Tab-separated table of C-alpha atoms and ligand atoms in Angstrom:
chain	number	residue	atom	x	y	z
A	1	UNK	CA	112.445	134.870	128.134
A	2	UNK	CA	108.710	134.568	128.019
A	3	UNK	CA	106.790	136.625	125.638
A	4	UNK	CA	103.077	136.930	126.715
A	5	UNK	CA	101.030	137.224	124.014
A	6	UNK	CA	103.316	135.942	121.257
A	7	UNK	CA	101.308	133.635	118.660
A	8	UNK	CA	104.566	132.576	117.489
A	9	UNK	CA	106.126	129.677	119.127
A	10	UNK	CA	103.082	127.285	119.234
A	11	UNK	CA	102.913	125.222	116.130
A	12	UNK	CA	99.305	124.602	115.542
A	13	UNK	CA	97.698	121.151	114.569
A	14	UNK	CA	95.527	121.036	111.530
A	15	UNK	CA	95.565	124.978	111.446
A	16	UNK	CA	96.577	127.097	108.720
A	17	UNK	CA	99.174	128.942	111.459
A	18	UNK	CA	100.541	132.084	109.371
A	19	UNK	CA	96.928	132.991	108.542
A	20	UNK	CA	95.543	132.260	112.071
A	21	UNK	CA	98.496	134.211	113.536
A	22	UNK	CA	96.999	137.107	111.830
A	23	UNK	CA	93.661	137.024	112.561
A	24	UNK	CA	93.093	134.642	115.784
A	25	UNK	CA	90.440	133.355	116.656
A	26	UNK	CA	90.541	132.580	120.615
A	27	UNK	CA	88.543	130.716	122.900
A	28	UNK	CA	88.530	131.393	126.928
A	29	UNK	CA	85.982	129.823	128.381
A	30	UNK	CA	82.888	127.539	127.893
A	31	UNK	CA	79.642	126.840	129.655
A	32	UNK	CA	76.906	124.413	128.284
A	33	UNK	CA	76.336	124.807	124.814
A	34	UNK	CA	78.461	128.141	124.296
A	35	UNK	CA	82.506	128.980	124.383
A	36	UNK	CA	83.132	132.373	125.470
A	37	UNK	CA	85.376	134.356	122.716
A	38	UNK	CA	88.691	136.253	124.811
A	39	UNK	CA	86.046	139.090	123.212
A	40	UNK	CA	83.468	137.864	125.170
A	41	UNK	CA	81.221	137.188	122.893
A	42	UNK	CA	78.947	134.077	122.901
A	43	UNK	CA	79.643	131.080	120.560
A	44	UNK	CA	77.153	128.465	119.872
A	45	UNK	CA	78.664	125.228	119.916
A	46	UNK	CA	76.983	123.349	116.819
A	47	UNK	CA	80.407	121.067	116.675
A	48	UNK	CA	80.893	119.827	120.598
A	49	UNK	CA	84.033	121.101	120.233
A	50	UNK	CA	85.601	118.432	118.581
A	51	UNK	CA	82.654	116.140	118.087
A	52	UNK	CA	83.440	115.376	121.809
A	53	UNK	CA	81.797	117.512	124.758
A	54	UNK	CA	79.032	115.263	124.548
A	55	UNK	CA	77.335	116.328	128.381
A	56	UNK	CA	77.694	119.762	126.950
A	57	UNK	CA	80.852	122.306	128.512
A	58	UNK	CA	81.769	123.217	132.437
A	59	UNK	CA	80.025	120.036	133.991
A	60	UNK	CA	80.394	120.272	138.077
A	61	UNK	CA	80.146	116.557	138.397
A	62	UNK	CA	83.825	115.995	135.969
A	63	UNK	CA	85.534	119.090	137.892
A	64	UNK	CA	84.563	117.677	141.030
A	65	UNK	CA	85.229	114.223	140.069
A	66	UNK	CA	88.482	115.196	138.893
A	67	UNK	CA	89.679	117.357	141.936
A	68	UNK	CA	89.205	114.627	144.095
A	69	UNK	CA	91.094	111.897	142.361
A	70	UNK	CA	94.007	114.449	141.960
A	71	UNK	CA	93.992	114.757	145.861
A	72	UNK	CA	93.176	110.766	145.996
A	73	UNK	CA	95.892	109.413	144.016
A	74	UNK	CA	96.972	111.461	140.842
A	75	UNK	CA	99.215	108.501	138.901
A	76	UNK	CA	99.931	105.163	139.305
A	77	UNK	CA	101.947	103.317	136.897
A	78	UNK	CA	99.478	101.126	134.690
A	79	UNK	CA	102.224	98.548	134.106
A	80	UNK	CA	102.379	95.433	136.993
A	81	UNK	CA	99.914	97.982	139.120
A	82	UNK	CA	96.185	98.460	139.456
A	83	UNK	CA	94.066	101.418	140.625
A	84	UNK	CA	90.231	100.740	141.728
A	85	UNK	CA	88.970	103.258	139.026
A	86	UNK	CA	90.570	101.762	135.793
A	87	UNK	CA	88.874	98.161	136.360
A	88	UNK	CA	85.364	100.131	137.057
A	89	UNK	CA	85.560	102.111	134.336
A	90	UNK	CA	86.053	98.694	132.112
A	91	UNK	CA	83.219	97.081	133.681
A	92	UNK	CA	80.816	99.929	133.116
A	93	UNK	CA	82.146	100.152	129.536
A	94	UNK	CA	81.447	96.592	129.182
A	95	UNK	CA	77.663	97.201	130.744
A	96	UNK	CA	76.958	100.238	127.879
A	97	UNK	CA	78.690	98.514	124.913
A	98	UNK	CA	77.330	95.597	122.774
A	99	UNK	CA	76.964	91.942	124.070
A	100	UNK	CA	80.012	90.278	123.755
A	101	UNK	CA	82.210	92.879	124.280
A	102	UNK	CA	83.599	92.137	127.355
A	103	UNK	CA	87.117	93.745	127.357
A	104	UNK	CA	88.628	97.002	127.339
A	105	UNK	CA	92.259	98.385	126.346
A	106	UNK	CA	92.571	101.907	127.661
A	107	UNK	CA	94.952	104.750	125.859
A	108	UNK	CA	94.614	108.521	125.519
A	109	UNK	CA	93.508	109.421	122.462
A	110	UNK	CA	91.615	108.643	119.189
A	111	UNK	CA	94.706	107.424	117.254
A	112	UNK	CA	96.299	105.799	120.368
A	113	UNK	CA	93.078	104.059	120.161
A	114	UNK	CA	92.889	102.527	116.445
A	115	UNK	CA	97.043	102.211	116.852
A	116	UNK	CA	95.784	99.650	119.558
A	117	UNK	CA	93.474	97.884	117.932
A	118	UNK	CA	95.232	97.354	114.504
A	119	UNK	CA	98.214	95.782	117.130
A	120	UNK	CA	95.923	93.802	118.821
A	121	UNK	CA	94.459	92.486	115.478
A	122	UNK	CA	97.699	91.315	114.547
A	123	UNK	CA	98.777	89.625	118.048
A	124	UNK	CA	95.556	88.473	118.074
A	125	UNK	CA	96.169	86.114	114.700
A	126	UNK	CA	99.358	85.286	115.617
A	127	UNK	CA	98.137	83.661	118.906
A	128	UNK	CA	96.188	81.407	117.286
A	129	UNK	CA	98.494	80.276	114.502
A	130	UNK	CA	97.318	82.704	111.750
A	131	UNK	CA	100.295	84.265	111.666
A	132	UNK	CA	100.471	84.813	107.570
A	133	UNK	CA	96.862	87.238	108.210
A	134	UNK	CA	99.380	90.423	108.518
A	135	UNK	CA	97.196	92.521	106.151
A	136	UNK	CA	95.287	95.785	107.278
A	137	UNK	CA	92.394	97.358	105.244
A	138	UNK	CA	90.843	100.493	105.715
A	139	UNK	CA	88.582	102.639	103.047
A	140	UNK	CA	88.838	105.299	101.302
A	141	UNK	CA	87.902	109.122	102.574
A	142	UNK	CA	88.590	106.891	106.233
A	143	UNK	CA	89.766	108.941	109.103
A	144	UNK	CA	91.225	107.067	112.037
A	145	UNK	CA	93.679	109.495	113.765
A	146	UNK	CA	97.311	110.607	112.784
A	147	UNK	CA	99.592	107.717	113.923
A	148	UNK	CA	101.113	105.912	111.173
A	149	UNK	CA	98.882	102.831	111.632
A	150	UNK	CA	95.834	105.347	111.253
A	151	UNK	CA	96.961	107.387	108.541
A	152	UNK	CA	97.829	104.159	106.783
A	153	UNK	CA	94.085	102.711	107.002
A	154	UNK	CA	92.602	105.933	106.619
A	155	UNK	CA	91.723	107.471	103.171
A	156	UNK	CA	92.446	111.337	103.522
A	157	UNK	CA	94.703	111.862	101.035
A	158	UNK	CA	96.329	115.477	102.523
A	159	UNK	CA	96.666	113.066	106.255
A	160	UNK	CA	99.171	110.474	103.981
A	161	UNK	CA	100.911	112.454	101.098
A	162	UNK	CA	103.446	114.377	102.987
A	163	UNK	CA	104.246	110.888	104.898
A	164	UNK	CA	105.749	108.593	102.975
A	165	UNK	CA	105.296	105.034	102.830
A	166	UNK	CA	103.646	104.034	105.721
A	167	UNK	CA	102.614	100.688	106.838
A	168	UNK	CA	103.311	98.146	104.241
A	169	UNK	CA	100.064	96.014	103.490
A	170	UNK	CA	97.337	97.745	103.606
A	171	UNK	CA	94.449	98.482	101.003
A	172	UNK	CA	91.508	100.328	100.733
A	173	UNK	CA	87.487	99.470	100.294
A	174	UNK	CA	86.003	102.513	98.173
A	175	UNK	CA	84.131	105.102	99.938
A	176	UNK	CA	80.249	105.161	99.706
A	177	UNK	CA	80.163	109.133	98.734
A	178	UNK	CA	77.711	108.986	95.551
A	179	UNK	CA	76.333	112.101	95.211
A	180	UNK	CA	74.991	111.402	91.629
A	181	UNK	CA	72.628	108.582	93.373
A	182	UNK	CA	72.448	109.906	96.853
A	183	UNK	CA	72.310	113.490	97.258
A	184	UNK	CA	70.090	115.064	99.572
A	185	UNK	CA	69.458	111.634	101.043
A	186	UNK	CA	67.970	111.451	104.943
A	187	UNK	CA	69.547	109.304	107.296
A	188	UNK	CA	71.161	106.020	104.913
A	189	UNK	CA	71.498	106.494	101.470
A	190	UNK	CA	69.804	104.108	99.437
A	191	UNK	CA	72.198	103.367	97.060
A	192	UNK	CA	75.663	101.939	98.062
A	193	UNK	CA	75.246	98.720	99.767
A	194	UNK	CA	77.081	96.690	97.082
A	195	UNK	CA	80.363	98.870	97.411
A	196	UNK	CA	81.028	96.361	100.859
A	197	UNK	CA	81.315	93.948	97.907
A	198	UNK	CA	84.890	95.247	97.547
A	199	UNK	CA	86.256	93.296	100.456
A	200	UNK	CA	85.518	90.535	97.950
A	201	UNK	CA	87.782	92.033	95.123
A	202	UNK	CA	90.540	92.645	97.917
A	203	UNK	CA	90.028	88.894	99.077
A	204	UNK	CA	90.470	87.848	95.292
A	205	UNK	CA	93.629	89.900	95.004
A	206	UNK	CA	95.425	89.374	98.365
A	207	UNK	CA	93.719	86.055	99.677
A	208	UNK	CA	91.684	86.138	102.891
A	209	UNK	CA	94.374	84.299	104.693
A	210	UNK	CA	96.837	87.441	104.299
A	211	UNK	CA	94.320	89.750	105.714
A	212	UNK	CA	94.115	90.330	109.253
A	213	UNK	CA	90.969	93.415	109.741
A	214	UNK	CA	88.948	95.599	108.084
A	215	UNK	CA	88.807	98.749	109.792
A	216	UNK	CA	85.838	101.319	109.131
A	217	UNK	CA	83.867	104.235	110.714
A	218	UNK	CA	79.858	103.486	110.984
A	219	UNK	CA	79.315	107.118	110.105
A	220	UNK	CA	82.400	108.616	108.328
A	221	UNK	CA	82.843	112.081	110.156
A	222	UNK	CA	86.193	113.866	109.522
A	223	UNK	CA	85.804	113.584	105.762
A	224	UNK	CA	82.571	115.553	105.729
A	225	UNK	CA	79.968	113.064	107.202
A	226	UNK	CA	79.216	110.055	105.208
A	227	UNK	CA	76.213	107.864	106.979
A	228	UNK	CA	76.725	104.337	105.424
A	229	UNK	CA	74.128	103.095	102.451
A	230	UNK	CA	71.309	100.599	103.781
A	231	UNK	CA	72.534	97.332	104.354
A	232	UNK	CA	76.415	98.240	104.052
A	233	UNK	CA	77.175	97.776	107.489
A	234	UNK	CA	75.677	94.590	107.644
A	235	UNK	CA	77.208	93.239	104.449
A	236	UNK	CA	80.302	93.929	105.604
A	237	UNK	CA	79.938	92.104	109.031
A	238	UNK	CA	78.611	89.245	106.949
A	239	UNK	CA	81.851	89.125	104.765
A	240	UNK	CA	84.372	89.277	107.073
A	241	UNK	CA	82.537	86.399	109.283
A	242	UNK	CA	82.792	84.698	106.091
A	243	UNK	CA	86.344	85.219	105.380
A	244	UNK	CA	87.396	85.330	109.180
A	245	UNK	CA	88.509	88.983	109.011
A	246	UNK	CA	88.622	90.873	112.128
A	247	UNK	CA	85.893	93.678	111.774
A	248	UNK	CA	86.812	97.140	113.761
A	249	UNK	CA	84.340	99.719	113.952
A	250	UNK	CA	85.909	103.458	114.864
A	251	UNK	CA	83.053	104.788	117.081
A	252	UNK	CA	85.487	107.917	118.194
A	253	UNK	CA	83.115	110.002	117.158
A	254	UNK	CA	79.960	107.606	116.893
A	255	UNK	CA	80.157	106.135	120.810
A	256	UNK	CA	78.632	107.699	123.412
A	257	UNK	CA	75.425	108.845	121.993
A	258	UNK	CA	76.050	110.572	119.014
A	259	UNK	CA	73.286	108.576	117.133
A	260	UNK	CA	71.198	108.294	120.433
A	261	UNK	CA	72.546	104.599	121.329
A	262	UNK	CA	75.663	104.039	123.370
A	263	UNK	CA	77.405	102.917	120.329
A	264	UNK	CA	76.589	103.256	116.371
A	265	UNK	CA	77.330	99.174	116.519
A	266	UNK	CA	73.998	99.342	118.662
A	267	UNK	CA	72.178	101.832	116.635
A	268	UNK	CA	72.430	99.537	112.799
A	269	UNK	CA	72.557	96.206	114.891
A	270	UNK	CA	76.030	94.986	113.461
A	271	UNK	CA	78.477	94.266	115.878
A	272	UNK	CA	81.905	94.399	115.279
A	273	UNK	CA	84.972	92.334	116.395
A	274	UNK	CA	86.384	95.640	118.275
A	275	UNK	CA	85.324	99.216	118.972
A	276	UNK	CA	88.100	102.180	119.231
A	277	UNK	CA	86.406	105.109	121.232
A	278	UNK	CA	87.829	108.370	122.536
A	279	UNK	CA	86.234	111.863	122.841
A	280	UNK	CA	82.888	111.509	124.385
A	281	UNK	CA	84.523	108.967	126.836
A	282	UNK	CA	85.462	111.612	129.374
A	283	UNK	CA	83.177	114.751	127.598
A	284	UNK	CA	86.536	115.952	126.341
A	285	UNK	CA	88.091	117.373	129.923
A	286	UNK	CA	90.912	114.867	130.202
A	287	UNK	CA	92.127	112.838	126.896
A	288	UNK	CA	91.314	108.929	127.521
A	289	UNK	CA	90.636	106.550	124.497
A	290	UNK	CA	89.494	102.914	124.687
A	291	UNK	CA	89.842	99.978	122.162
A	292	UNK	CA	86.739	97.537	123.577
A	293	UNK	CA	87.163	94.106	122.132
A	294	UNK	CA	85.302	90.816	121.547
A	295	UNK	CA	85.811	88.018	124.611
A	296	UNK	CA	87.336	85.200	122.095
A	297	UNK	CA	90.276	87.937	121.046
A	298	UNK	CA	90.876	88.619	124.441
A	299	UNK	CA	90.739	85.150	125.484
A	300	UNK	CA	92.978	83.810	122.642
A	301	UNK	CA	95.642	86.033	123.706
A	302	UNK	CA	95.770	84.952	127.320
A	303	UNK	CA	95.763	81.172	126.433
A	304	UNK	CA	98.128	81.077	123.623
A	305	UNK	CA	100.322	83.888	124.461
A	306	UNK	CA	103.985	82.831	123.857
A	307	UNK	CA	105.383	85.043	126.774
A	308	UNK	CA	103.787	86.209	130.595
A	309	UNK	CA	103.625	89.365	129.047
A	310	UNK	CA	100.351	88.869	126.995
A	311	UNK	CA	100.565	91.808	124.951
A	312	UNK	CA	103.527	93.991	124.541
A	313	UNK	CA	101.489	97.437	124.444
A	314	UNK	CA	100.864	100.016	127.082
A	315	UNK	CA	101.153	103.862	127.353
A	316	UNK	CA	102.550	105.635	130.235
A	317	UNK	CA	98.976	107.095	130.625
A	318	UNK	CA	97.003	104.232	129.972
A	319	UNK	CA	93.942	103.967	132.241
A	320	UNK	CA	95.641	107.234	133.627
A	321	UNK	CA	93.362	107.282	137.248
A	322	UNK	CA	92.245	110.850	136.671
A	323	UNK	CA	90.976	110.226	132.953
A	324	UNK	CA	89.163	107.454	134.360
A	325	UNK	CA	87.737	109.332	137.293
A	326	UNK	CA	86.228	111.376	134.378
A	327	UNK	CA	85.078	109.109	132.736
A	328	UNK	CA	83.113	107.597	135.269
A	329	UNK	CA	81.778	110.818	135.903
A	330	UNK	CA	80.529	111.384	132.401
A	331	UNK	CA	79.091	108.038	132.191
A	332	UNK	CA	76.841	108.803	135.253
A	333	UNK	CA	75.830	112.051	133.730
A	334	UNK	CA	74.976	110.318	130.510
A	335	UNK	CA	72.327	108.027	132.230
A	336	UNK	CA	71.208	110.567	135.006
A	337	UNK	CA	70.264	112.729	132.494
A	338	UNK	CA	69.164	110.663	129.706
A	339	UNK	CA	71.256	112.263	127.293
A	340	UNK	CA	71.353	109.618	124.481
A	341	UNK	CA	67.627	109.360	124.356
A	342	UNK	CA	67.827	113.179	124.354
A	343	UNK	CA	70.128	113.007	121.382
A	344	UNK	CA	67.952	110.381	119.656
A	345	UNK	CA	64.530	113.168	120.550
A	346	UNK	CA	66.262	115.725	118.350
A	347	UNK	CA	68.057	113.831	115.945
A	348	UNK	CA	64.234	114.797	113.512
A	349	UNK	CA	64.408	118.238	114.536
A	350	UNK	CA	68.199	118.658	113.190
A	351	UNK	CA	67.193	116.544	110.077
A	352	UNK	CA	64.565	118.797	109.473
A	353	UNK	CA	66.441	121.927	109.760
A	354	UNK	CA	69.814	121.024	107.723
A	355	UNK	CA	67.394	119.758	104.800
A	356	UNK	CA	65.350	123.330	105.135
A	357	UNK	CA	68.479	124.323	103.719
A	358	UNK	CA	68.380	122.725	100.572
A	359	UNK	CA	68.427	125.274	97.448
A	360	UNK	CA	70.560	127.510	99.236
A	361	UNK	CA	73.434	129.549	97.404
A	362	UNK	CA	76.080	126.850	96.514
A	363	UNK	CA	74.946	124.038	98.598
A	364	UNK	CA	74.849	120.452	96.869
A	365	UNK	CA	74.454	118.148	99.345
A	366	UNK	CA	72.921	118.029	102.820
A	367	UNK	CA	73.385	114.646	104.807
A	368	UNK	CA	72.822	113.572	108.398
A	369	UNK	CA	72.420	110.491	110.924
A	370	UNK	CA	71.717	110.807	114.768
A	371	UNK	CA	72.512	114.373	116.240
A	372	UNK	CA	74.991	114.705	113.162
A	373	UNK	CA	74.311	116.991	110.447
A	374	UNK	CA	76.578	118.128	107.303
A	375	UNK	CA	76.309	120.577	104.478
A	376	UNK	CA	78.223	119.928	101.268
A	377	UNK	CA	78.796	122.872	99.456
A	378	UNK	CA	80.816	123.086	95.750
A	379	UNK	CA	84.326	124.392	95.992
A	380	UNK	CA	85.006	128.171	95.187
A	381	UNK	CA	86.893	128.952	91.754
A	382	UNK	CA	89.793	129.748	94.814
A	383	UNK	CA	89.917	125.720	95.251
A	384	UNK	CA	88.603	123.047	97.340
A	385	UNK	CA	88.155	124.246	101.129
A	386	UNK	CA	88.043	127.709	100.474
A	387	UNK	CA	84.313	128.640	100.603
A	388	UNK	CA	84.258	125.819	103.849
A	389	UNK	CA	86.837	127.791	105.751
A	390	UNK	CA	85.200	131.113	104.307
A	391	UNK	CA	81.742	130.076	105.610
A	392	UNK	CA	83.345	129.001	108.969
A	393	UNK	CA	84.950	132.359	109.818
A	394	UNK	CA	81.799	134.001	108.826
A	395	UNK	CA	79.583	131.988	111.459
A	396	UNK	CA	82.348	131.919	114.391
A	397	UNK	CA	81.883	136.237	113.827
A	398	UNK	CA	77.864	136.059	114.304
A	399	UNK	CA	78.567	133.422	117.227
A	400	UNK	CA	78.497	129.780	115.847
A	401	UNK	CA	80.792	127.524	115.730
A	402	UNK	CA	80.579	125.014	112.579
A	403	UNK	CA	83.547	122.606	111.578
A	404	UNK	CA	84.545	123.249	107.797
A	405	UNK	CA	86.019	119.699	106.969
A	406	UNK	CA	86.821	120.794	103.110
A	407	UNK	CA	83.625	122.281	101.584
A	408	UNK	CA	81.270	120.288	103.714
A	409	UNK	CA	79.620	122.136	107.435
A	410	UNK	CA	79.555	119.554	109.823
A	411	UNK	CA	77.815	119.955	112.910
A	412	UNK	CA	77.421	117.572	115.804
A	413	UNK	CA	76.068	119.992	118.624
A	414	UNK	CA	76.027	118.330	122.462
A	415	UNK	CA	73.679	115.802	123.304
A	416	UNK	CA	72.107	118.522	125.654
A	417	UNK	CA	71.101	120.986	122.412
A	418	UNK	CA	67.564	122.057	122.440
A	419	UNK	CA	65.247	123.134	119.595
A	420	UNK	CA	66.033	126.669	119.921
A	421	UNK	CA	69.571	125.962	119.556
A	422	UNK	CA	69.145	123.785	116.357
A	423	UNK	CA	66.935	126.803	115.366
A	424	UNK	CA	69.871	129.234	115.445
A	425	UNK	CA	72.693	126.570	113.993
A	426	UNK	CA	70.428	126.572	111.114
A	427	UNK	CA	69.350	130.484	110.454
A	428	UNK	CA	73.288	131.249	111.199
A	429	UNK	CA	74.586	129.037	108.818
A	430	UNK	CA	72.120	130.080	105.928
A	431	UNK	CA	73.444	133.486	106.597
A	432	UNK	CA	76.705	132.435	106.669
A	433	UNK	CA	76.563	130.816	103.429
A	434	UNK	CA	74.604	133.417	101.829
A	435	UNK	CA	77.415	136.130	102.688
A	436	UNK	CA	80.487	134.382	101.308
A	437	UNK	CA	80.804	133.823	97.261
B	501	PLP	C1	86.887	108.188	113.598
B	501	PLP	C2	88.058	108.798	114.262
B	501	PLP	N1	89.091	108.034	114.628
B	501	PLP	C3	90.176	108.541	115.255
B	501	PLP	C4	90.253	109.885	115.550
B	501	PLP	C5	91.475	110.416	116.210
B	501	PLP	O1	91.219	110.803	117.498
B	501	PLP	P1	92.281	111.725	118.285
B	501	PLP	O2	92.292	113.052	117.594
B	501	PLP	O3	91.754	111.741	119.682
B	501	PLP	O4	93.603	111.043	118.195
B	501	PLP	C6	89.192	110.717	115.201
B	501	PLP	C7	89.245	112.162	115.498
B	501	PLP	O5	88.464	112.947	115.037
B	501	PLP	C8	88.078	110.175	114.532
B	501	PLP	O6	87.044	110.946	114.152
């Protein structure tokens, strides 16, 4: 039997559930920039929900969009069949995503997203006879979703201890956190460039033809925001060209306007080999991720593919015609509205106001890139995350939501925040921080 109102039987995801259980915190609704609290109270959404209701919450055109395909046609299998919207949505992904980049694998998610792309990697040097470059490399602090390819490339140590082994040949670049050199730092840090270096001492212990991709976010974001040191991006690129490494850039967070381009590959000028997106994709209503990749990988796979099958990957949901109707929608809203260049307009005004909040009580580092902003606070004598999840609970009860990733506030509001809503992120916060020891 049913029992409304029971907290019990859901098993929460990345949520501390006995303590939630016992003092909830729950969300019924959402219009532009606010969720509505089942207390109905008004939240500011500093985090677009999950760094992904880009066009801001409740958009007519998606629901719309959305209804109609459902009436249209609501599934078609994606394996042997076709639907009209799937092969639009890949050509206007192809239009807003760097030169080049002329193919698109669809999925449903984030992880589903990177899982795809490492594969691809793989089949992709296998196709063309480099079948010993079997080797994955992600960096430390890396998030890249919760399947086991992602954990394994990613560098959050709580995402991998409880897991085992994971994949087998991977290894890790160091992060670029320096907070000795770079604290306090706007936009890039200065100091860090050299640390791409390490692919080098990975080539020297593991032999470049052993290493199939280096996978790495632009602008770290689940570890606590990390914008990459001047010239790190681009040293990178330049090393794996010279060691013919696959380079993927995870732009789940960083695509679709985030740092007021399409992409973050288009923002620092370095293109990649591949980009995994998800979240912004479809503003969050319907789950879709993408994995867009370079012609010559797609191209080497359909001329030296050993079966008709080309690649042996596919979801159930891939290019699932309703996700896709959404995302079509949210692309249109995007450029009707000019919401990157709107993003890009305020990404001074949010720089300004995080750094205002320099010398506050506890606070040790403030960072940001784009319409990203994070503050780094130390840990409480309680242990790391404490004062971050204290802080958190604080703002969500004067109506803000903040993400508390550890001891660092992130916030990465919807492209369609205004000053007066970077205003109040900022004056909440301080409070916020202020009240909690
Ligand atoms: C860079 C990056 N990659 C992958 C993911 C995983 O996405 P999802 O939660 O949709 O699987 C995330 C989610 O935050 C992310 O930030």
């Amino acid at each position: 039997m049913s029992k409304p109102n029971n907290l019990e039987p859901l098993w929460m995801p990345f949520t501390p559930n006995k303590a939630f259980k016992k003092d909830p915190r729950i969300i019924v609704g959402a219009k532009d920039m606010h969720f509505i609290s089942d207390d109905n109270r008004q939240i500011l959404d500093g985090t677009a929900g999950l760094w992904c209701v880009n066009a801001g919450h409740g958009r007519k055109k998606i629901q719309e969009a959305v209804t109609k395909q459902i009436e249209e046609l609501d599934y078609s299998p994606p394996f042997q069949f076709g639907h009209p919207k799937q092969f639009e949505l890949a050509n206007r992904l192809t239009e807003i995503f760097p030169e080049g980049m002329g193919h698109v694998f669809l999925s449903n998610s984030g992880s589903e997203a990177v899982d795809s792309a490492l594969k691809i990697a793989l089949a992709y040097q296998r196709s063309r006879g480099h079948a010993a470059k079997t080797r994955l490399i992600g960096r430390e602090r890396g998030y890249h979703g919760v399947g086991f390819g992602g954990i394994s490339v990613g560098g959050m140590v709580k995402n991998r201890m409880y897991f085992g082994t994971m994949l087998a040949g991977v290894d890790h670049l160091r992060h670029t956190h320096n907070l000795e050199l770079n604290a306090f730092s706007k936009g890039q840090p200065q100091h860090g460039a050299d640390l791409a270096n390490d692919l080098e001492r990975l080539v020297q212990l593991h032999d470049a033809s052993t290493i199939a991709a280096v996978i790495v976010e632009p602008v770290a974001g689940s570890t606590g925001v990390l914008p990459p040191p001047v010239g790190y991006l681009q040293r990178l690129r330049e090393l794996c060209t010279k060691h013919d490494i696959l380079l993927i850039f995870d732009e789940v967070i960083s695509a679709f306007g985030r740092l007021g381009k399409s992409t973050a590959s288009d923002y620092f000028g370095v293109i990649p080999d591949m980009i995994t997106c998800a979240k912004g994709l479809t503003n969050a209503t319907i789950p879709m991720g993408a994995t867009v990749v370079q012609d010559f990988i797609y191209e080497s796979m359909m001329e030296h593919s050993d079966a008709p099958i080309e690649l042996f990957h596919g979801y159930t949901y891939s290019g699932h015609p309703v996700a896709c109707a959404a995302a079509l929608a949210t692309l249109d809203i995007y450029k009707e509205e000019g919401l990157f260049e709107n993003a890009a307009k305020q990404s001074p005004v949010i720089e300004e106001a995080a750094h205002s909040l320099k010398g506050t009580k506890n606070v040790i580092d403030i960072r940001n890139m784009g319409l990203i902003a994070a503050i780094e606070m130390a840990p409480s004598s309680a242990g790391v995350g404490v004062r971050g999840f204290q802080v958190m609970k604080k703002a969500w009860d004067m109506g803000l939501m903040v993400r508390a990733n550890g001891d660092t506030l992130a916030f990465s509001p919807p492209l369609i925040v205004k000053e007066n809503h970077i205003d109040e992120m900022f004056t909440k916060v301080k409070q916020a921080i202020e009240q909690v020891d």
